[in-house]
mmCIF file of C-alpha atoms in Angstrom:
data_model
loop_
_atom_site.group_PDB
_atom_site.id
_atom_site.type_symbol
_atom_site.label_atom_id
_atom_site.label_comp_id
_atom_site.label_asym_id
_atom_site.label_seq_id
_atom_site.Cartn_x
_atom_site.Cartn_y
_atom_site.Cartn_z
ATOM 1 C CA UNK B 1 145.449 227.474 78.939
ATOM 2 C CA UNK B 2 147.557 225.416 81.346
ATOM 3 C CA UNK B 3 146.073 227.076 84.396
ATOM 4 C CA UNK B 4 148.058 228.120 87.453
ATOM 5 C CA UNK B 5 151.058 225.836 87.781
ATOM 6 C CA UNK B 6 152.682 225.086 91.117
ATOM 7 C CA UNK B 7 155.796 223.099 91.837
ATOM 8 C CA UNK B 8 156.703 220.856 93.422
ATOM 9 C CA UNK B 9 153.454 218.969 94.086
ATOM 10 C CA UNK B 10 154.915 217.406 97.215
ATOM 11 C CA UNK B 11 157.851 218.442 99.348
ATOM 12 C CA UNK B 12 159.249 216.624 102.357
ATOM 13 C CA UNK B 13 162.057 218.341 104.180
ATOM 14 C CA UNK B 14 163.802 218.259 107.510
ATOM 15 C CA UNK B 15 163.289 220.894 110.143
ATOM 16 C CA UNK B 16 165.699 223.775 109.682
ATOM 17 C CA UNK B 17 166.033 223.400 105.936
ATOM 18 C CA UNK B 18 165.099 226.082 103.429
ATOM 19 C CA UNK B 19 162.037 225.403 101.307
ATOM 20 C CA UNK B 20 161.079 227.221 98.099
ATOM 21 C CA UNK B 21 157.651 226.841 96.549
ATOM 22 C CA UNK B 22 157.004 228.022 93.018
ATOM 23 C CA UNK B 23 154.015 229.375 91.160
ATOM 24 C CA UNK B 24 153.423 230.262 87.530
ATOM 25 C CA UNK B 25 150.225 232.294 87.171
ATOM 26 C CA UNK B 26 148.045 232.225 84.087
ATOM 27 C CA UNK B 27 149.598 234.316 81.336
ATOM 28 C CA UNK B 28 148.316 237.886 81.419
ATOM 29 C CA UNK B 29 146.993 237.698 84.961
ATOM 30 C CA UNK B 30 148.191 240.596 87.077
ATOM 31 C CA UNK B 31 146.929 239.655 90.555
ATOM 32 C CA UNK B 32 148.290 236.803 92.656
ATOM 33 C CA UNK B 33 147.591 235.410 96.118
ATOM 34 C CA UNK B 34 149.481 232.852 98.199
ATOM 35 C CA UNK B 35 147.490 230.777 100.704
ATOM 36 C CA UNK B 36 148.199 228.113 103.297
ATOM 37 C CA UNK B 37 145.596 225.424 104.084
ATOM 38 C CA UNK B 38 145.458 223.238 107.174
ATOM 39 C CA UNK B 39 142.671 221.204 108.695
ATOM 40 C CA UNK B 40 142.656 223.341 111.817
ATOM 41 C CA UNK B 41 142.767 226.826 110.311
ATOM 42 C CA UNK B 42 141.379 226.341 106.804
ATOM 43 C CA UNK B 43 142.639 228.650 104.055
ATOM 44 C CA UNK B 44 144.827 231.455 105.362
ATOM 45 C CA UNK B 45 145.826 234.340 103.137
ATOM 46 C CA UNK B 46 149.574 234.933 103.205
ATOM 47 C CA UNK B 47 150.351 237.644 100.656
ATOM 48 C CA UNK B 48 148.858 239.550 97.731
ATOM 49 C CA UNK B 49 150.751 240.768 94.651
ATOM 50 C CA UNK B 50 149.471 243.155 92.012
ATOM 51 C CA UNK B 51 151.527 243.790 88.876
ATOM 52 C CA UNK B 52 154.432 241.929 90.522
ATOM 53 C CA UNK B 53 154.450 244.248 93.546
ATOM 54 C CA UNK B 54 153.662 242.940 97.052
ATOM 55 C CA UNK B 55 150.651 244.935 98.165
ATOM 56 C CA UNK B 56 149.643 243.235 101.401
ATOM 57 C CA UNK B 57 151.859 240.786 103.297
ATOM 58 C CA UNK B 58 150.092 241.116 106.634
ATOM 59 C CA UNK B 59 149.179 237.424 106.529
ATOM 60 C CA UNK B 60 152.761 236.209 106.427
ATOM 61 C CA UNK B 61 153.069 234.449 109.789
ATOM 62 C CA UNK B 62 156.715 235.100 110.627
ATOM 63 C CA UNK B 63 159.914 236.537 109.251
ATOM 64 C CA UNK B 64 160.867 233.018 108.257
ATOM 65 C CA UNK B 65 158.397 233.407 105.396
ATOM 66 C CA UNK B 66 159.188 235.527 102.358
ATOM 67 C CA UNK B 67 157.631 235.853 98.906
ATOM 68 C CA UNK B 68 158.816 237.369 95.671
ATOM 69 C CA UNK B 69 157.433 237.977 92.225
ATOM 70 C CA UNK B 70 160.375 238.923 89.988
ATOM 71 C CA UNK B 71 158.225 238.993 86.866
ATOM 72 C CA UNK B 72 154.652 238.512 85.744
ATOM 73 C CA UNK B 73 155.076 234.811 85.116
ATOM 74 C CA UNK B 74 156.767 233.603 88.282
ATOM 75 C CA UNK B 75 156.392 233.841 92.039
ATOM 76 C CA UNK B 76 158.128 232.080 94.922
ATOM 77 C CA UNK B 77 157.313 231.499 98.561
ATOM 78 C CA UNK B 78 160.319 230.712 100.708
ATOM 79 C CA UNK B 79 160.443 229.381 104.246
ATOM 80 C CA UNK B 80 163.771 229.560 106.014
ATOM 81 C CA UNK B 81 164.295 227.811 108.342
ATOM 82 C CA UNK B 82 161.333 225.453 108.076
ATOM 83 C CA UNK B 83 159.572 224.036 111.142
ATOM 84 C CA UNK B 84 157.163 221.088 111.553
ATOM 85 C CA UNK B 85 154.259 223.515 112.157
ATOM 86 C CA UNK B 86 154.749 224.840 108.635
ATOM 87 C CA UNK B 87 153.421 221.543 107.288
ATOM 88 C CA UNK B 88 150.385 222.394 105.175
ATOM 89 C CA UNK B 89 149.186 222.673 101.604
ATOM 90 C CA UNK B 90 150.271 225.920 99.971
ATOM 91 C CA UNK B 91 148.214 227.343 97.115
ATOM 92 C CA UNK B 92 148.685 230.222 94.772
ATOM 93 C CA UNK B 93 145.863 231.812 92.790
ATOM 94 C CA UNK B 94 145.805 234.370 90.003
ATOM 95 C CA UNK B 95 143.277 236.692 88.402
ATOM 96 C CA UNK B 96 143.246 238.782 85.235
ATOM 97 C CA UNK B 97 141.682 241.755 86.965
ATOM 98 C CA UNK B 98 140.148 242.385 90.354
ATOM 99 C CA UNK B 99 136.616 241.581 89.267
ATOM 100 C CA UNK B 100 137.355 238.450 87.263
ATOM 101 C CA UNK B 101 137.523 235.805 89.960
ATOM 102 C CA UNK B 102 140.530 233.750 90.958
ATOM 103 C CA UNK B 103 141.938 230.509 89.533
ATOM 104 C CA UNK B 104 143.826 228.278 91.931
ATOM 105 C CA UNK B 105 146.780 226.020 91.328
ATOM 106 C CA UNK B 106 146.829 222.392 92.458
ATOM 107 C CA UNK B 107 148.893 223.252 95.504
ATOM 108 C CA UNK B 108 152.140 222.082 97.087
ATOM 109 C CA UNK B 109 151.842 219.700 100.011
ATOM 110 C CA UNK B 110 154.688 220.516 102.382
ATOM 111 C CA UNK B 111 155.731 218.158 105.142
ATOM 112 C CA UNK B 112 158.448 219.254 107.546
ATOM 113 C CA UNK B 113 159.807 216.433 109.699
ATOM 114 C CA UNK N 1 138.181 241.316 111.473
ATOM 115 C CA UNK N 2 136.711 240.091 108.205
ATOM 116 C CA UNK N 3 135.163 236.654 108.581
ATOM 117 C CA UNK N 4 133.142 234.162 106.590
ATOM 118 C CA UNK N 5 130.903 231.580 108.242
ATOM 119 C CA UNK N 6 129.543 228.560 106.422
ATOM 120 C CA UNK N 7 126.646 226.524 107.750
ATOM 121 C CA UNK N 8 126.325 223.598 107.996
ATOM 122 C CA UNK N 9 129.882 222.327 108.366
ATOM 123 C CA UNK N 10 128.826 218.958 106.982
ATOM 124 C CA UNK N 11 125.796 217.656 105.166
ATOM 125 C CA UNK N 12 124.716 214.178 104.057
ATOM 126 C CA UNK N 13 121.833 213.741 101.633
ATOM 127 C CA UNK N 14 120.461 210.998 99.390
ATOM 128 C CA UNK N 15 120.863 211.350 95.657
ATOM 129 C CA UNK N 16 118.254 213.507 93.964
ATOM 130 C CA UNK N 17 117.672 215.952 96.798
ATOM 131 C CA UNK N 18 117.805 219.691 96.309
ATOM 132 C CA UNK N 19 119.977 221.413 98.883
ATOM 133 C CA UNK N 20 121.140 224.820 100.058
ATOM 134 C CA UNK N 21 124.520 225.745 101.448
ATOM 135 C CA UNK N 22 124.789 228.949 103.436
ATOM 136 C CA UNK N 23 127.534 231.541 103.667
ATOM 137 C CA UNK N 24 127.572 234.691 105.772
ATOM 138 C CA UNK N 25 130.215 237.409 105.811
ATOM 139 C CA UNK N 26 130.962 240.336 108.065
ATOM 140 C CA UNK N 27 132.041 242.907 105.483
ATOM 141 C CA UNK N 28 129.117 244.286 103.455
ATOM 142 C CA UNK N 29 131.488 246.338 101.288
ATOM 143 C CA UNK N 30 132.618 243.369 99.256
ATOM 144 C CA UNK N 31 133.840 243.546 95.656
ATOM 145 C CA UNK N 32 132.565 240.118 94.663
ATOM 146 C CA UNK N 33 131.880 236.648 96.054
ATOM 147 C CA UNK N 34 133.084 233.358 94.653
ATOM 148 C CA UNK N 35 131.991 229.784 95.332
ATOM 149 C CA UNK N 36 134.562 227.010 94.988
ATOM 150 C CA UNK N 37 134.553 223.250 95.132
ATOM 151 C CA UNK N 38 137.427 221.233 96.603
ATOM 152 C CA UNK N 39 137.748 217.479 96.247
ATOM 153 C CA UNK N 40 139.851 215.608 98.829
ATOM 154 C CA UNK N 41 143.548 216.194 98.291
ATOM 155 C CA UNK N 42 142.911 218.499 95.338
ATOM 156 C CA UNK N 43 142.949 222.187 94.560
ATOM 157 C CA UNK N 44 140.023 224.590 94.405
ATOM 158 C CA UNK N 45 137.751 224.744 91.385
ATOM 159 C CA UNK N 46 135.740 227.905 90.821
ATOM 160 C CA UNK N 47 131.999 227.287 90.482
ATOM 161 C CA UNK N 48 130.336 230.684 90.401
ATOM 162 C CA UNK N 49 131.378 234.319 90.687
ATOM 163 C CA UNK N 50 128.878 236.977 91.758
ATOM 164 C CA UNK N 51 129.790 240.639 91.423
ATOM 165 C CA UNK N 52 128.623 242.978 94.198
ATOM 166 C CA UNK N 53 126.094 244.548 91.830
ATOM 167 C CA UNK N 54 124.518 241.181 91.005
ATOM 168 C CA UNK N 55 121.919 239.187 92.895
ATOM 169 C CA UNK N 56 122.546 235.716 91.523
ATOM 170 C CA UNK N 57 124.442 233.546 89.076
ATOM 171 C CA UNK N 58 123.524 230.186 87.591
ATOM 172 C CA UNK N 59 125.544 227.383 86.070
ATOM 173 C CA UNK N 60 123.777 224.148 85.235
ATOM 174 C CA UNK N 61 122.322 222.699 88.434
ATOM 175 C CA UNK N 62 124.002 225.355 90.563
ATOM 176 C CA UNK N 63 122.541 228.694 91.546
ATOM 177 C CA UNK N 64 124.229 231.182 93.847
ATOM 178 C CA UNK N 65 122.558 234.220 95.341
ATOM 179 C CA UNK N 66 124.018 237.261 97.032
ATOM 180 C CA UNK N 67 122.423 239.649 99.532
ATOM 181 C CA UNK N 68 125.045 242.205 100.431
ATOM 182 C CA UNK N 69 122.846 244.118 102.850
ATOM 183 C CA UNK N 70 122.390 241.087 105.073
ATOM 184 C CA UNK N 71 125.861 239.715 104.419
ATOM 185 C CA UNK N 72 124.634 236.402 103.045
ATOM 186 C CA UNK N 73 125.070 234.138 100.068
ATOM 187 C CA UNK N 74 123.528 230.772 99.315
ATOM 188 C CA UNK N 75 124.514 228.017 96.924
ATOM 189 C CA UNK N 76 121.582 225.968 95.682
ATOM 190 C CA UNK N 77 122.303 222.545 94.197
ATOM 191 C CA UNK N 78 119.430 220.944 92.332
ATOM 192 C CA UNK N 79 118.967 217.200 91.968
ATOM 193 C CA UNK N 80 122.136 216.300 93.814
ATOM 194 C CA UNK N 81 124.360 213.468 92.522
ATOM 195 C CA UNK N 82 127.100 211.378 94.158
ATOM 196 C CA UNK N 83 129.603 213.276 92.011
ATOM 197 C CA UNK N 84 128.648 216.445 93.865
ATOM 198 C CA UNK N 85 130.300 215.081 97.004
ATOM 199 C CA UNK N 86 133.062 217.545 97.917
ATOM 200 C CA UNK N 87 133.792 220.501 100.166
ATOM 201 C CA UNK N 88 132.189 223.751 99.053
ATOM 202 C CA UNK N 89 133.886 227.001 99.985
ATOM 203 C CA UNK N 90 132.695 230.556 99.669
ATOM 204 C CA UNK N 91 135.028 233.532 99.613
ATOM 205 C CA UNK N 92 134.560 237.255 99.284
ATOM 206 C CA UNK N 93 136.972 239.699 97.758
ATOM 207 C CA UNK N 94 137.260 242.870 99.814
ATOM 208 C CA UNK N 95 136.528 246.216 98.243
ATOM 209 C CA UNK N 96 140.199 247.037 97.774
ATOM 210 C CA UNK N 97 140.783 243.733 96.040
ATOM 211 C CA UNK N 98 143.665 242.876 98.359
ATOM 212 C CA UNK N 99 142.135 239.954 100.229
ATOM 213 C CA UNK N 100 140.012 236.952 99.221
ATOM 214 C CA UNK N 101 138.590 235.753 102.540
ATOM 215 C CA UNK N 102 137.430 232.140 102.835
ATOM 216 C CA UNK N 103 135.018 230.286 105.056
ATOM 217 C CA UNK N 104 135.879 226.854 106.468
ATOM 218 C CA UNK N 105 133.581 225.172 103.967
ATOM 219 C CA UNK N 106 130.660 222.762 103.946
ATOM 220 C CA UNK N 107 131.528 219.118 103.306
ATOM 221 C CA UNK N 108 128.768 217.515 101.255
ATOM 222 C CA UNK N 109 128.202 213.790 100.911
ATOM 223 C CA UNK N 110 125.595 212.564 98.439
ATOM 224 C CA UNK N 111 124.734 208.877 98.698
ATOM 225 C CA UNK N 112 123.407 206.785 95.849
#
């Protein structure tokens, strides 16, 4: 079991550029969350997928943020255009079923300069 | 608004002490509650998962309790060690399963 895999581990980009973060959930897991973590605000929930369908995206901060899950083994979080205030660590987490607890990836540290 | 509060925000103890971390949540209709550990610059590691029908869970030196009616959970760490130094986060899953809501965490430092 390789766990939840996120890529890249670190991303540095210039303001205005498009950024795509990737997540591979644990095989067989059907629930997935994306989070953003900063020192000031802690862990903020961005979006929830169940069986590849976005169920709740009320946490997505702006239209610049979008997330997709084209299949059960891959999800992306895209920011376009990126801004310095988007700098944070982005995590995804997956679960087999609702009651099974969530496993987190190692995160992507995004720096927008 | 669903919220989780963790007290204290930071805690420093000498090695060997038993300690309790507190977590309170506003939504009593939770599905389950999970305790995580986060080391600096790292991801979150799940420690214990308590279903809403359960009162407590134990793993080694860790024991977590859940009181849904009062909206509280505690994480008890026995015989603390320097390796326990980390930030401990609690999170509840709402009844619909669509949101895992986190507290800001308690940063624990255990000195040898």
